[in-house]
């Protein structure tokens, strides 16, 4: 579930826990491209994972994700590191699989 910067700022103001978030650094059709970004992140000291996802009518894509994180300051620190290295990451809220 994508999250806006506004939602993060609001959570920071209220002092609420950040719940669980991932930073998505990229999404690729080619798994080698995803692995290359994962390696680039590792050189920056950021541990990432590659998650294949099947999208209807688009086939399999490979998401490069960092996290999970629960603290706003930690999310902002990692996002800043990525941005300084030309990597724009999207914040994604992890859905709570326990609530149905």
CSV table of C-alpha atoms in Angstrom, one decimal:
chain,number,residue,atom,x,y,z
A,1,UNK,CA,0.0,0.0,0.0
A,2,UNK,CA,1.8,3.2,-1.1
A,3,UNK,CA,2.2,6.0,1.5
A,4,UNK,CA,2.6,9.7,0.9
A,5,UNK,CA,5.2,11.9,2.5
A,6,UNK,CA,2.3,13.8,4.1
A,7,UNK,CA,1.1,10.7,5.9
A,8,UNK,CA,4.7,10.1,7.2
A,9,UNK,CA,5.0,13.7,8.4
A,10,UNK,CA,1.6,13.4,10.1
A,11,UNK,CA,2.7,10.2,11.9
A,12,UNK,CA,5.9,11.9,13.0
A,13,UNK,CA,4.0,14.9,14.4
A,14,UNK,CA,1.7,12.7,16.5
A,15,UNK,CA,4.6,10.5,17.7
A,16,UNK,CA,2.7,7.4,16.5
A,17,UNK,CA,4.8,4.4,15.7
A,18,UNK,CA,5.5,4.1,12.0
A,19,UNK,CA,3.9,0.7,11.8
A,20,UNK,CA,5.8,-1.5,9.3
A,21,UNK,CA,7.1,0.1,6.1
A,22,UNK,CA,9.3,-0.9,3.2
A,23,UNK,CA,11.2,1.3,0.8
A,24,UNK,CA,10.8,0.2,-2.8
A,25,UNK,CA,14.0,1.3,-4.7
A,26,UNK,CA,13.0,-0.1,-8.0
A,27,UNK,CA,10.9,-2.5,-10.1
A,28,UNK,CA,12.2,-4.3,-13.1
A,29,UNK,CA,11.1,-6.8,-15.8
A,30,UNK,CA,14.6,-8.2,-15.9
A,31,UNK,CA,15.7,-10.0,-12.7
A,32,UNK,CA,19.3,-9.1,-13.6
A,33,UNK,CA,18.5,-5.4,-13.4
A,34,UNK,CA,16.9,-6.0,-9.9
A,35,UNK,CA,20.0,-7.9,-8.8
A,36,UNK,CA,22.2,-5.1,-10.0
A,37,UNK,CA,20.3,-2.5,-8.0
A,38,UNK,CA,20.4,-4.9,-4.9
A,39,UNK,CA,24.2,-5.1,-5.3
A,40,UNK,CA,24.5,-1.3,-5.7
A,41,UNK,CA,22.5,-0.8,-2.5
A,42,UNK,CA,24.7,-3.3,-0.7
A,43,UNK,CA,27.7,-1.2,-1.6
A,44,UNK,CA,25.9,1.7,0.1
A,45,UNK,CA,25.5,-0.4,3.2
A,46,UNK,CA,21.7,-0.9,2.6
A,47,UNK,CA,20.4,-4.5,2.7
A,48,UNK,CA,17.7,-5.1,0.1
A,49,UNK,CA,15.7,-8.0,-1.2
A,50,UNK,CA,14.3,-8.8,-4.6
A,51,UNK,CA,10.6,-9.8,-4.6
A,52,UNK,CA,9.0,-11.2,-7.8
A,53,UNK,CA,5.4,-10.2,-8.3
A,54,UNK,CA,3.0,-11.4,-11.1
A,55,UNK,CA,1.1,-8.5,-12.5
A,56,UNK,CA,-2.0,-9.1,-14.6
A,57,UNK,CA,-1.3,-8.5,-18.3
A,58,UNK,CA,2.2,-7.4,-17.5
A,59,UNK,CA,3.9,-10.6,-16.4
A,60,UNK,CA,6.5,-11.0,-13.7
A,61,UNK,CA,8.2,-7.9,-12.3
A,62,UNK,CA,11.0,-7.9,-9.7
A,63,UNK,CA,10.7,-5.3,-6.9
A,64,UNK,CA,13.8,-4.2,-5.0
A,65,UNK,CA,12.8,-3.4,-1.5
A,66,UNK,CA,14.5,-2.3,1.7
A,67,UNK,CA,13.3,-2.8,5.2
A,68,UNK,CA,11.0,-3.4,7.0
A,69,UNK,CA,11.2,-0.3,9.1
A,70,UNK,CA,9.1,0.8,12.1
A,71,UNK,CA,10.7,4.2,13.0
A,72,UNK,CA,10.2,7.4,11.1
A,73,UNK,CA,13.8,8.6,11.7
A,74,UNK,CA,15.2,5.3,10.3
A,75,UNK,CA,13.0,5.6,7.2
A,76,UNK,CA,14.1,9.2,6.6
A,77,UNK,CA,17.8,8.3,7.1
A,78,UNK,CA,17.7,5.5,4.6
A,79,UNK,CA,15.7,7.5,2.1
A,80,UNK,CA,18.3,10.3,2.3
A,81,UNK,CA,21.1,7.9,1.7
A,82,UNK,CA,19.3,6.5,-1.4
A,83,UNK,CA,18.5,10.0,-2.7
A,84,UNK,CA,22.1,11.2,-2.3
A,85,UNK,CA,23.0,8.3,-4.6
A,86,UNK,CA,20.4,9.0,-7.2
A,87,UNK,CA,17.9,6.3,-6.1
A,88,UNK,CA,14.4,7.5,-5.6
A,89,UNK,CA,12.5,5.1,-3.2
A,90,UNK,CA,8.8,4.8,-2.7
A,91,UNK,CA,7.5,4.2,0.8
A,92,UNK,CA,5.2,1.2,1.0
A,93,UNK,CA,3.1,0.3,4.1
A,94,UNK,CA,3.1,-3.4,4.8
A,95,UNK,CA,-0.4,-4.7,5.0
A,96,UNK,CA,-1.3,-6.4,8.3
A,97,UNK,CA,-2.0,-10.0,7.2
A,98,UNK,CA,-3.4,-10.8,10.7
A,99,UNK,CA,-6.6,-8.6,10.3
A,100,UNK,CA,-9.4,-10.0,8.2
